[in-house]
Short mmCIF file of the C-alpha atoms (twelve columns), coordinates in Angstrom:
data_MODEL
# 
_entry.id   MODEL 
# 
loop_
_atom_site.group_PDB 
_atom_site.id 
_atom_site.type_symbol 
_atom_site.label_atom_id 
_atom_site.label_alt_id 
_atom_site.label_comp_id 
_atom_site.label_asym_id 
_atom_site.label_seq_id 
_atom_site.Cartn_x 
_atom_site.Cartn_y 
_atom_site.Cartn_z 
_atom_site.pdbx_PDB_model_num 
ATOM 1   C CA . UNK A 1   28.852 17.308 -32.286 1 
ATOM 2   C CA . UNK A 2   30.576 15.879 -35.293 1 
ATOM 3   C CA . UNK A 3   33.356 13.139 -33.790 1 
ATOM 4   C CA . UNK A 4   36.866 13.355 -34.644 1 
ATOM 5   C CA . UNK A 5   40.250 11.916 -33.575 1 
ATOM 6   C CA . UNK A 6   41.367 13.874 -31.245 1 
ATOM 7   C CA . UNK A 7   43.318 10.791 -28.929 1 
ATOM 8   C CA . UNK A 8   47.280 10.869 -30.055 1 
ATOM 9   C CA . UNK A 9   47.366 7.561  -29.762 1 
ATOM 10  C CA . UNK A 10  44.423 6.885  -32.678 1 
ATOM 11  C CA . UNK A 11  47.099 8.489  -34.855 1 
ATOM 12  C CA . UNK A 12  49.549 7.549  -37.067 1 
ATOM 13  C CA . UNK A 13  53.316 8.503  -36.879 1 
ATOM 14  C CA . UNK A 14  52.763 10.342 -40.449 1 
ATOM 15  C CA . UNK A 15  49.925 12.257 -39.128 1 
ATOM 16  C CA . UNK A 16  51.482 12.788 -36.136 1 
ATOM 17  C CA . UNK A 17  54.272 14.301 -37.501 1 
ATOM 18  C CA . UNK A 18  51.645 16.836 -39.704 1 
ATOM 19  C CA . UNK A 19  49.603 17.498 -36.380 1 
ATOM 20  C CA . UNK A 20  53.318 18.702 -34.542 1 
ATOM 21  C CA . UNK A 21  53.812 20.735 -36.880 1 
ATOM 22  C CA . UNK A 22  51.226 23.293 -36.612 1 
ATOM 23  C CA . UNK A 23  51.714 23.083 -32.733 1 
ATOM 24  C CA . UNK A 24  48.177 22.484 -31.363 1 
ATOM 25  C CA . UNK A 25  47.006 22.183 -28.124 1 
ATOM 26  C CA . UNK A 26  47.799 18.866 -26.069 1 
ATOM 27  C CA . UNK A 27  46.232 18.105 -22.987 1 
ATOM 28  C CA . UNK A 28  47.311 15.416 -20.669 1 
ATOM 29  C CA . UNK A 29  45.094 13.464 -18.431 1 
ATOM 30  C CA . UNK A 30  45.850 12.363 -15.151 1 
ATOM 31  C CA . UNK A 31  44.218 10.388 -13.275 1 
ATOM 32  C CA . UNK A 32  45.092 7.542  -10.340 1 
ATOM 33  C CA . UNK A 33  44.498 4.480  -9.709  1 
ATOM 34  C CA . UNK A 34  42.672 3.831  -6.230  1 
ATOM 35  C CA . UNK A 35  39.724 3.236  -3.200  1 
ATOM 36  C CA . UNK A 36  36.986 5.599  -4.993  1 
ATOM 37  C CA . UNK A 37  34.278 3.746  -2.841  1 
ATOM 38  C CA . UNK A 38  32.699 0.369  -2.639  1 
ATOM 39  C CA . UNK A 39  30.778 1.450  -5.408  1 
ATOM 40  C CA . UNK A 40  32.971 3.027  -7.890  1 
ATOM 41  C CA . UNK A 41  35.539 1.918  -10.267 1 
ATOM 42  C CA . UNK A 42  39.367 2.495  -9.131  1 
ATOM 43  C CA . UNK A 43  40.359 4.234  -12.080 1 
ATOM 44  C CA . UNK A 44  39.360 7.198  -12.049 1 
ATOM 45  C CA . UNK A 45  41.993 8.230  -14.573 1 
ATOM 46  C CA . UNK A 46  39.330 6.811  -17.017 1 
ATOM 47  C CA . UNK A 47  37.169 9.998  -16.031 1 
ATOM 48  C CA . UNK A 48  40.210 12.490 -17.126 1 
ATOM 49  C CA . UNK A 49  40.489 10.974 -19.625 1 
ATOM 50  C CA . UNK A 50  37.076 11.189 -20.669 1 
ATOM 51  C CA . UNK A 51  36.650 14.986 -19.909 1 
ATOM 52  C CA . UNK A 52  39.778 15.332 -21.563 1 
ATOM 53  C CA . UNK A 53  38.357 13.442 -24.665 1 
ATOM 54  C CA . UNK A 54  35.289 15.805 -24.538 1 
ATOM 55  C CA . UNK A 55  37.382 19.095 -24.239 1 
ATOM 56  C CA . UNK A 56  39.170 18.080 -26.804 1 
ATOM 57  C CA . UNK A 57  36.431 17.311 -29.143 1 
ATOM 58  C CA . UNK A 58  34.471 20.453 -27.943 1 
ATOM 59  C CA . UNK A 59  37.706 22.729 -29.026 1 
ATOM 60  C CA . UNK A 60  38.193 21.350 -32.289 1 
ATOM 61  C CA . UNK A 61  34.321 21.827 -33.452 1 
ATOM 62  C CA . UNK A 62  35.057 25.697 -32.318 1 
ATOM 63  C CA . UNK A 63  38.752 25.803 -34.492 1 
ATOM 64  C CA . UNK A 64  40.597 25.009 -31.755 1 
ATOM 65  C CA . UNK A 65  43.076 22.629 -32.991 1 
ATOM 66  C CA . UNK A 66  43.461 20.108 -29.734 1 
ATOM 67  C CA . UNK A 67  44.828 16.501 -29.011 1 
ATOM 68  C CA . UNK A 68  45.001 14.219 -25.772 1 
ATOM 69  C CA . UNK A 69  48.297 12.419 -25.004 1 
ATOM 70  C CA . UNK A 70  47.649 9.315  -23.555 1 
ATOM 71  C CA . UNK A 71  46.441 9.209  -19.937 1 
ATOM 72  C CA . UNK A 72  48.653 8.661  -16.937 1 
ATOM 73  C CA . UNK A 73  46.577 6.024  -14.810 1 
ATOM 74  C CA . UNK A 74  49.040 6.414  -11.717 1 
ATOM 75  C CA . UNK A 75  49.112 8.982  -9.473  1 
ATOM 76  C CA . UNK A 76  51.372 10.026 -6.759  1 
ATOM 77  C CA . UNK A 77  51.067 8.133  -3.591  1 
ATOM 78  C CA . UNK A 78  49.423 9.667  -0.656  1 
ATOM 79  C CA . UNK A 79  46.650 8.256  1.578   1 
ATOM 80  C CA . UNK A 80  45.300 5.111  -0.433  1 
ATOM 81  C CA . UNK A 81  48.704 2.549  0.202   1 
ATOM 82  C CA . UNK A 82  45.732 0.214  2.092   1 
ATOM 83  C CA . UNK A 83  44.019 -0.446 -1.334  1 
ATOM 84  C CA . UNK A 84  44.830 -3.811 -2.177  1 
ATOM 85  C CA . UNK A 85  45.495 -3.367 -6.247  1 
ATOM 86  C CA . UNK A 86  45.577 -0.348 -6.045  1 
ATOM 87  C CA . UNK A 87  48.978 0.873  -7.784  1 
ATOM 88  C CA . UNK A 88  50.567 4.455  -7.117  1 
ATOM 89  C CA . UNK A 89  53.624 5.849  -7.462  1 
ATOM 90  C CA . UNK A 90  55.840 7.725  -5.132  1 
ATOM 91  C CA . UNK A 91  55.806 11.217 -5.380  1 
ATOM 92  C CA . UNK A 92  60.086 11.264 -6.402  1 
ATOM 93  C CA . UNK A 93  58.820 8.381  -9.356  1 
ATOM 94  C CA . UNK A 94  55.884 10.824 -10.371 1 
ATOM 95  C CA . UNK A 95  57.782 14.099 -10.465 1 
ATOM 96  C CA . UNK A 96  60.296 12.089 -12.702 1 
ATOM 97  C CA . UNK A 97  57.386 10.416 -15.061 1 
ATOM 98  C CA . UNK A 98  55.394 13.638 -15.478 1 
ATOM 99  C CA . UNK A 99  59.003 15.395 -16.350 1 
ATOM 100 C CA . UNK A 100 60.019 12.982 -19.143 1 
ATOM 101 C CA . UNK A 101 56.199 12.974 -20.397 1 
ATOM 102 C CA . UNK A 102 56.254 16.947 -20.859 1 
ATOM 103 C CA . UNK A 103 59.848 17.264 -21.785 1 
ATOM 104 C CA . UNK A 104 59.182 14.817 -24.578 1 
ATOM 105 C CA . UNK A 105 56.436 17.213 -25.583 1 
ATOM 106 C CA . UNK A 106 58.409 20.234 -25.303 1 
ATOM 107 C CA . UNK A 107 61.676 18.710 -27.468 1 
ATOM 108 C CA . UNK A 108 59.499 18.508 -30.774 1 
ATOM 109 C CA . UNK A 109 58.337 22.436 -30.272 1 
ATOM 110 C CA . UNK A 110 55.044 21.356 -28.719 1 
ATOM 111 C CA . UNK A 111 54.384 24.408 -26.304 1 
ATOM 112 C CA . UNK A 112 50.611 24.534 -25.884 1 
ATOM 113 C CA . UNK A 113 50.582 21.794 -23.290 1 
ATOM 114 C CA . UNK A 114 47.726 21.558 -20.272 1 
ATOM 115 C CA . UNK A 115 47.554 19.106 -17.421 1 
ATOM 116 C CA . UNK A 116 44.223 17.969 -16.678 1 
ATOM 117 C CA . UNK A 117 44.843 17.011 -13.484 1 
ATOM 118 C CA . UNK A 118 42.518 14.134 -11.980 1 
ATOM 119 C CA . UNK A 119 44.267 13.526 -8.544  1 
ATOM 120 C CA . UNK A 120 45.168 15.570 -5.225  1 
ATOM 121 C CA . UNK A 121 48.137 13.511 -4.821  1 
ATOM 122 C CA . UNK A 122 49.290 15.049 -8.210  1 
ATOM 123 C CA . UNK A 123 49.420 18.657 -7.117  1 
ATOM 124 C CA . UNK A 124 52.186 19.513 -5.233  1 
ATOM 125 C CA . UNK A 125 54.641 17.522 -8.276  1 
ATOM 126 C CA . UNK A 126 52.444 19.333 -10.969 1 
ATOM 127 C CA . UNK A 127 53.675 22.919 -9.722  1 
ATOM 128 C CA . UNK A 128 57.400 21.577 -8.987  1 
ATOM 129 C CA . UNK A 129 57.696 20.265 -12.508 1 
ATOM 130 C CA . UNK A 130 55.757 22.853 -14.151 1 
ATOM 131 C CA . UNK A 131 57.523 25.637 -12.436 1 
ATOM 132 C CA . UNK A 132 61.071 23.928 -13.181 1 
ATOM 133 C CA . UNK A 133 60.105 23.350 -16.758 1 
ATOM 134 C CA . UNK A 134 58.848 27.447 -17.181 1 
ATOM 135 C CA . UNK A 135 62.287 28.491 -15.600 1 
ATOM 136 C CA . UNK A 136 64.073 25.972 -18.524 1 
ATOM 137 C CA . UNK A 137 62.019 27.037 -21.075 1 
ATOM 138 C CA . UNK A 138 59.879 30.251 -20.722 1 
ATOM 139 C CA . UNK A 139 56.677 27.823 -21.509 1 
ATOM 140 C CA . UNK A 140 54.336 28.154 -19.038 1 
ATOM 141 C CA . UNK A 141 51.734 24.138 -18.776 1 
ATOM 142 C CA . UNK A 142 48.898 25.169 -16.861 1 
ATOM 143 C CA . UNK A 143 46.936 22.628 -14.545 1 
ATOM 144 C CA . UNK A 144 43.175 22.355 -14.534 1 
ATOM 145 C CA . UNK A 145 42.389 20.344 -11.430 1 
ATOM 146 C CA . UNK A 146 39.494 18.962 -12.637 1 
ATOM 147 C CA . UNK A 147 37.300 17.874 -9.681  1 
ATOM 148 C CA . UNK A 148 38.294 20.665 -7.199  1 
ATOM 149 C CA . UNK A 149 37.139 23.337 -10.542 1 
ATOM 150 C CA . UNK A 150 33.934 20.766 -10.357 1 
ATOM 151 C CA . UNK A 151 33.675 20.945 -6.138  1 
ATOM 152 C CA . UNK A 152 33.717 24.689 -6.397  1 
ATOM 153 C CA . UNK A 153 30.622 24.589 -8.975  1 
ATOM 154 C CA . UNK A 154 29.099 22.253 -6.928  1 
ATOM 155 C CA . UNK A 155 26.620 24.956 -4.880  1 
ATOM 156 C CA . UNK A 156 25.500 26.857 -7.822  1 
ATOM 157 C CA . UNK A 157 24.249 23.957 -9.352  1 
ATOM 158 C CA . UNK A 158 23.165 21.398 -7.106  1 
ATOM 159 C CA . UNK A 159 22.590 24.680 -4.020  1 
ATOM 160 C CA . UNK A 160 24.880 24.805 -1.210  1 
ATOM 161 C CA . UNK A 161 23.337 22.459 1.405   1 
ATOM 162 C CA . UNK A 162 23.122 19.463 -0.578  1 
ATOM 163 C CA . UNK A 163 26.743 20.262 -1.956  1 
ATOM 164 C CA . UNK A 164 27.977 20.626 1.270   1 
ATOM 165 C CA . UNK A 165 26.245 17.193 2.299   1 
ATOM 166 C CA . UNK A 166 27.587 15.278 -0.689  1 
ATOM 167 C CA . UNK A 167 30.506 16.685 -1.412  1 
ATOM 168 C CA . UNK A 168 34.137 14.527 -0.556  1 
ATOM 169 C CA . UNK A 169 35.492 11.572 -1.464  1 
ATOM 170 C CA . UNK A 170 34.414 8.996  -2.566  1 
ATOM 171 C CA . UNK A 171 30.710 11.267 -3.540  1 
ATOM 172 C CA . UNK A 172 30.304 14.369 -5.172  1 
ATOM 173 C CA . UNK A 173 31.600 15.245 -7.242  1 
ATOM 174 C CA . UNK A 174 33.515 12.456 -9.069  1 
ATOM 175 C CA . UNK A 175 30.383 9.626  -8.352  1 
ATOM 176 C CA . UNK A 176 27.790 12.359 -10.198 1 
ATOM 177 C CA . UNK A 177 30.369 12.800 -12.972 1 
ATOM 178 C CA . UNK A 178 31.105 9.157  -12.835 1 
ATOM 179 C CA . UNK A 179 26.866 8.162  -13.205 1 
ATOM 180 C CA . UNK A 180 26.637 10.067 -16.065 1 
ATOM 181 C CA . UNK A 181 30.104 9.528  -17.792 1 
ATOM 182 C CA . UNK A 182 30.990 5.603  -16.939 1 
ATOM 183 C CA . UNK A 183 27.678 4.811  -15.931 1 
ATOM 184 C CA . UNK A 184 28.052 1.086  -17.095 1 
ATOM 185 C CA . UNK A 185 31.176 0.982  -14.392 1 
ATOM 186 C CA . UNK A 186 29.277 2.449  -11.232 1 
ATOM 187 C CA . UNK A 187 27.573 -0.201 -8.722  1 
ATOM 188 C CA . UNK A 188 24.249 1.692  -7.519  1 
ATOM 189 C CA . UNK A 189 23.454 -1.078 -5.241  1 
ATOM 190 C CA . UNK A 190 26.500 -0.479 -3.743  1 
ATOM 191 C CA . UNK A 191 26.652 3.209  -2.591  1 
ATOM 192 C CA . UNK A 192 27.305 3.234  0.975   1 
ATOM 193 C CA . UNK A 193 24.726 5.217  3.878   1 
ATOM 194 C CA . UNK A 194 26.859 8.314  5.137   1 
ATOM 195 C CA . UNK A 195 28.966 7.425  7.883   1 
ATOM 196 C CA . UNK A 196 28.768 8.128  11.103  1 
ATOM 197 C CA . UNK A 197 31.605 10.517 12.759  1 
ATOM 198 C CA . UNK A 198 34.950 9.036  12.637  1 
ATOM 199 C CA . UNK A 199 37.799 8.959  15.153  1 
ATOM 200 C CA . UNK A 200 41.741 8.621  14.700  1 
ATOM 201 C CA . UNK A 201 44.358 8.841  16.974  1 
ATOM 202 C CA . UNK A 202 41.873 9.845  20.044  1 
ATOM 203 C CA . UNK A 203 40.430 12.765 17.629  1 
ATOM 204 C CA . UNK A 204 37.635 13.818 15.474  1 
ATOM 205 C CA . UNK A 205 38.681 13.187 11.674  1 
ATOM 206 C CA . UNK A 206 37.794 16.316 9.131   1 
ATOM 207 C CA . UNK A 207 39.557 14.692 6.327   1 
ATOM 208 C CA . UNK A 208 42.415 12.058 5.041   1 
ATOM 209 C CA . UNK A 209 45.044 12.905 6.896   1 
ATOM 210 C CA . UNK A 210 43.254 15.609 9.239   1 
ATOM 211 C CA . UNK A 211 41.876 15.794 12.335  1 
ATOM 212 C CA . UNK A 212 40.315 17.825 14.920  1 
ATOM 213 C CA . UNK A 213 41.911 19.468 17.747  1 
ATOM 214 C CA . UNK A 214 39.763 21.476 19.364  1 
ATOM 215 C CA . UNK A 215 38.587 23.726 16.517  1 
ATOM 216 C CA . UNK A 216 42.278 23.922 14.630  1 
ATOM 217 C CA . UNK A 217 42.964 21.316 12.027  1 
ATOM 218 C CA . UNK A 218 45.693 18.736 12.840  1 
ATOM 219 C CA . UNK A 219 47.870 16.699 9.716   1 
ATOM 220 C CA . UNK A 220 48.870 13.181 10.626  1 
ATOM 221 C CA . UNK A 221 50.371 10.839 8.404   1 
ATOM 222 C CA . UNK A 222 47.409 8.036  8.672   1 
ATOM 223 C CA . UNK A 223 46.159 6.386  5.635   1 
ATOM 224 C CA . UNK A 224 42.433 6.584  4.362   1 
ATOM 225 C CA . UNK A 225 41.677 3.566  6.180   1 
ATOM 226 C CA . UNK A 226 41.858 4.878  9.513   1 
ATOM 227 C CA . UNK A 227 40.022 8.312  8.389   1 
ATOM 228 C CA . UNK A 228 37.617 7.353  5.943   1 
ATOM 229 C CA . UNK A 229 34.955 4.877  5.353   1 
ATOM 230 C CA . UNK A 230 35.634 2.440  2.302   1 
ATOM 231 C CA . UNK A 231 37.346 4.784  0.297   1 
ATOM 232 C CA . UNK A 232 34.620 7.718  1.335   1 
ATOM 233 C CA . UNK A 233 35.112 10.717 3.570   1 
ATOM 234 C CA . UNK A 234 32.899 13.212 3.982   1 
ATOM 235 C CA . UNK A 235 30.225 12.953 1.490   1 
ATOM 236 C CA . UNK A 236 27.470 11.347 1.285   1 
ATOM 237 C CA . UNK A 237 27.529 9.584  -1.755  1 
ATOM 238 C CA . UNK A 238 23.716 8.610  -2.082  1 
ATOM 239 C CA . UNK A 239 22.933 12.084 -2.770  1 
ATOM 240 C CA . UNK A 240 24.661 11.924 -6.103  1 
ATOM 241 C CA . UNK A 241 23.279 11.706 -9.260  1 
ATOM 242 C CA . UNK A 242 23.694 11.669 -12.880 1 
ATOM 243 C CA . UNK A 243 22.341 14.716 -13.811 1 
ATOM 244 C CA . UNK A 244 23.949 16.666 -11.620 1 
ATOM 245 C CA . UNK A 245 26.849 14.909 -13.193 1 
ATOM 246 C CA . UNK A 246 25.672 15.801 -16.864 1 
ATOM 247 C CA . UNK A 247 25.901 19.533 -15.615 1 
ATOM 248 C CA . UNK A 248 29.412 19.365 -14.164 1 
ATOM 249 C CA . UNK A 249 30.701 17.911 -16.854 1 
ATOM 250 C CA . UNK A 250 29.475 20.406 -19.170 1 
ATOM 251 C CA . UNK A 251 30.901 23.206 -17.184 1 
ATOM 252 C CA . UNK A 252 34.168 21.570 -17.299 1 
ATOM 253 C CA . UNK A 253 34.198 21.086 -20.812 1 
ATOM 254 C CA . UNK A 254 33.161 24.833 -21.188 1 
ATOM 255 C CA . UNK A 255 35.604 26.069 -18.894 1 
ATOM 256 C CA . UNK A 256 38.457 23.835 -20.102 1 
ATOM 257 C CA . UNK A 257 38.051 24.971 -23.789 1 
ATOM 258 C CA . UNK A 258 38.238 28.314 -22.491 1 
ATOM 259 C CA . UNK A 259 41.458 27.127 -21.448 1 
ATOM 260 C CA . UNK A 260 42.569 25.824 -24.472 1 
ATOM 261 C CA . UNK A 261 41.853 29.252 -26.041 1 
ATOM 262 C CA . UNK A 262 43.082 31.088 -23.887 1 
ATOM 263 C CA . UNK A 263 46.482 29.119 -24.275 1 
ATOM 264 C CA . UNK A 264 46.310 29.698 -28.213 1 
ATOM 265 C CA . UNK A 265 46.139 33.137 -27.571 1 
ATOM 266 C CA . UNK A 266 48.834 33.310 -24.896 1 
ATOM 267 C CA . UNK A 267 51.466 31.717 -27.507 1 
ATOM 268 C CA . UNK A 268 50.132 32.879 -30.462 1 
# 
């Protein structure tokens, strides 16, 4: 695949104002900035952006006009305030960010916007703002979540028992994507054994933030800490791999410039 610029912030304001005003496509990363695991690095906004970067790239080779905006490295806060350096932001601060960063999009007639969304925390805000900005301006931003799209690909590619086994936080599938992607920034000697069972607040933990009460799930407001093991819950993260990774991030990049096109079409 032939390389070409496809980050906004590689060009300059004269081509910028040429590229604005054929209205491509412009996709904005977002990532956070967190515990991913002893043995992964806490950005994991440098992932979206990455996929992003190959989406982007993928689109344009098939005349798909598309750009990236620069990444948001901060997501909204939710279970990783333990983290020393790690750096969120609350969920009021995001909703208000991700509002200005679209709305300054939207002012200069750019339309064909989608969130590549790289963080749980991120979701609930996403819709809000989205939703708000759709009511305002008949545009409707889709968000790709990127590693929940990747989790639910997980069993057809890797088969469903060793998905299930590796598959959380922390593991599968951001540390497969993350081997083959960043694999200069992962510390193999560093993946973690799976965990035993965990306990919080006198009950068996399912998740960050969840627990086990007799068979129904139960929401408390602890951080990962107390629910998972050094940034991992669930998964086991020594069953990941790069190839595995290779794959998912392929399907991503199919699936998101299938996105991309099908936004063209929508607003054509």
């Amino acid at each position: 695949m032939a390389h070409t610029k496809v980050q906004m912030s590689h060009l300059t304001a004269s081509t910028m104002r040429e590229v604005a005003a054929r209205n491509p496509v412009i996709l904005l990363p977002l990532g956070s900035f967190e515990d991913q695991g002893p043995h992964m690095p806490m950005g994991d906004y440098l992932l979206a952006d990455a996929m992003a970067e190959r989406i982007a790239q993928q689109a344009t080779q098939n005349g798909l006009e598309t750009y990236v905006a620069p990444v948001l490295p901060f997501g909204g806060a939710d279970y990783f305030g333990y983290m020393p350096g790690g750096i969120a932001l609350s969920q009021t601060t995001f909703q208000a960010v991700l509002t200005d960063m679209l709305t300054g999009l939207l002012r200069h007639g750019l339309t064909r916007l989608i969130i590549l969304n790289g963080h749980g925390g991120n979701c609930t805000m996403i819709h809000d703002v989205t939703h708000a900005l759709w009511r305002q301006n008949n545009v409707v931003i889709p968000s790709f979540y990127l590693w929940r799209v990747a989790a639910s690909l997980m069993p057809q590619i890797m088969g469903a028992e060793v998905a299930g086994r590796s598959g959380g936080h922390g593991a599968n599938p951001l540390t497969s994507i993350g081997m083959f992607l960043k694999p200069e920034l992962v510390e193999n000697t560093k993946i973690p054994t799976q965990s035993h069972e965990k306990t919080a607040w006198g009950l068996k933990v399912l998740d960050f933030g969840t627990v086990d009460l007799n068979g129904v799930p139960v929401s408390i407001p602890l951080e990962g800490d107390s629910t998972a093991t050094q940034g991992v819950g669930r998964g086991n993260p020594a069953l990941c791999n790069a190839e595995d990774g290779k794959i998912l991030t392929q399907k991503l990049v199919d699936y998101g410039v299938q996105l991309v096109a099908h936004v063209m079409q929508q607003s054509a």
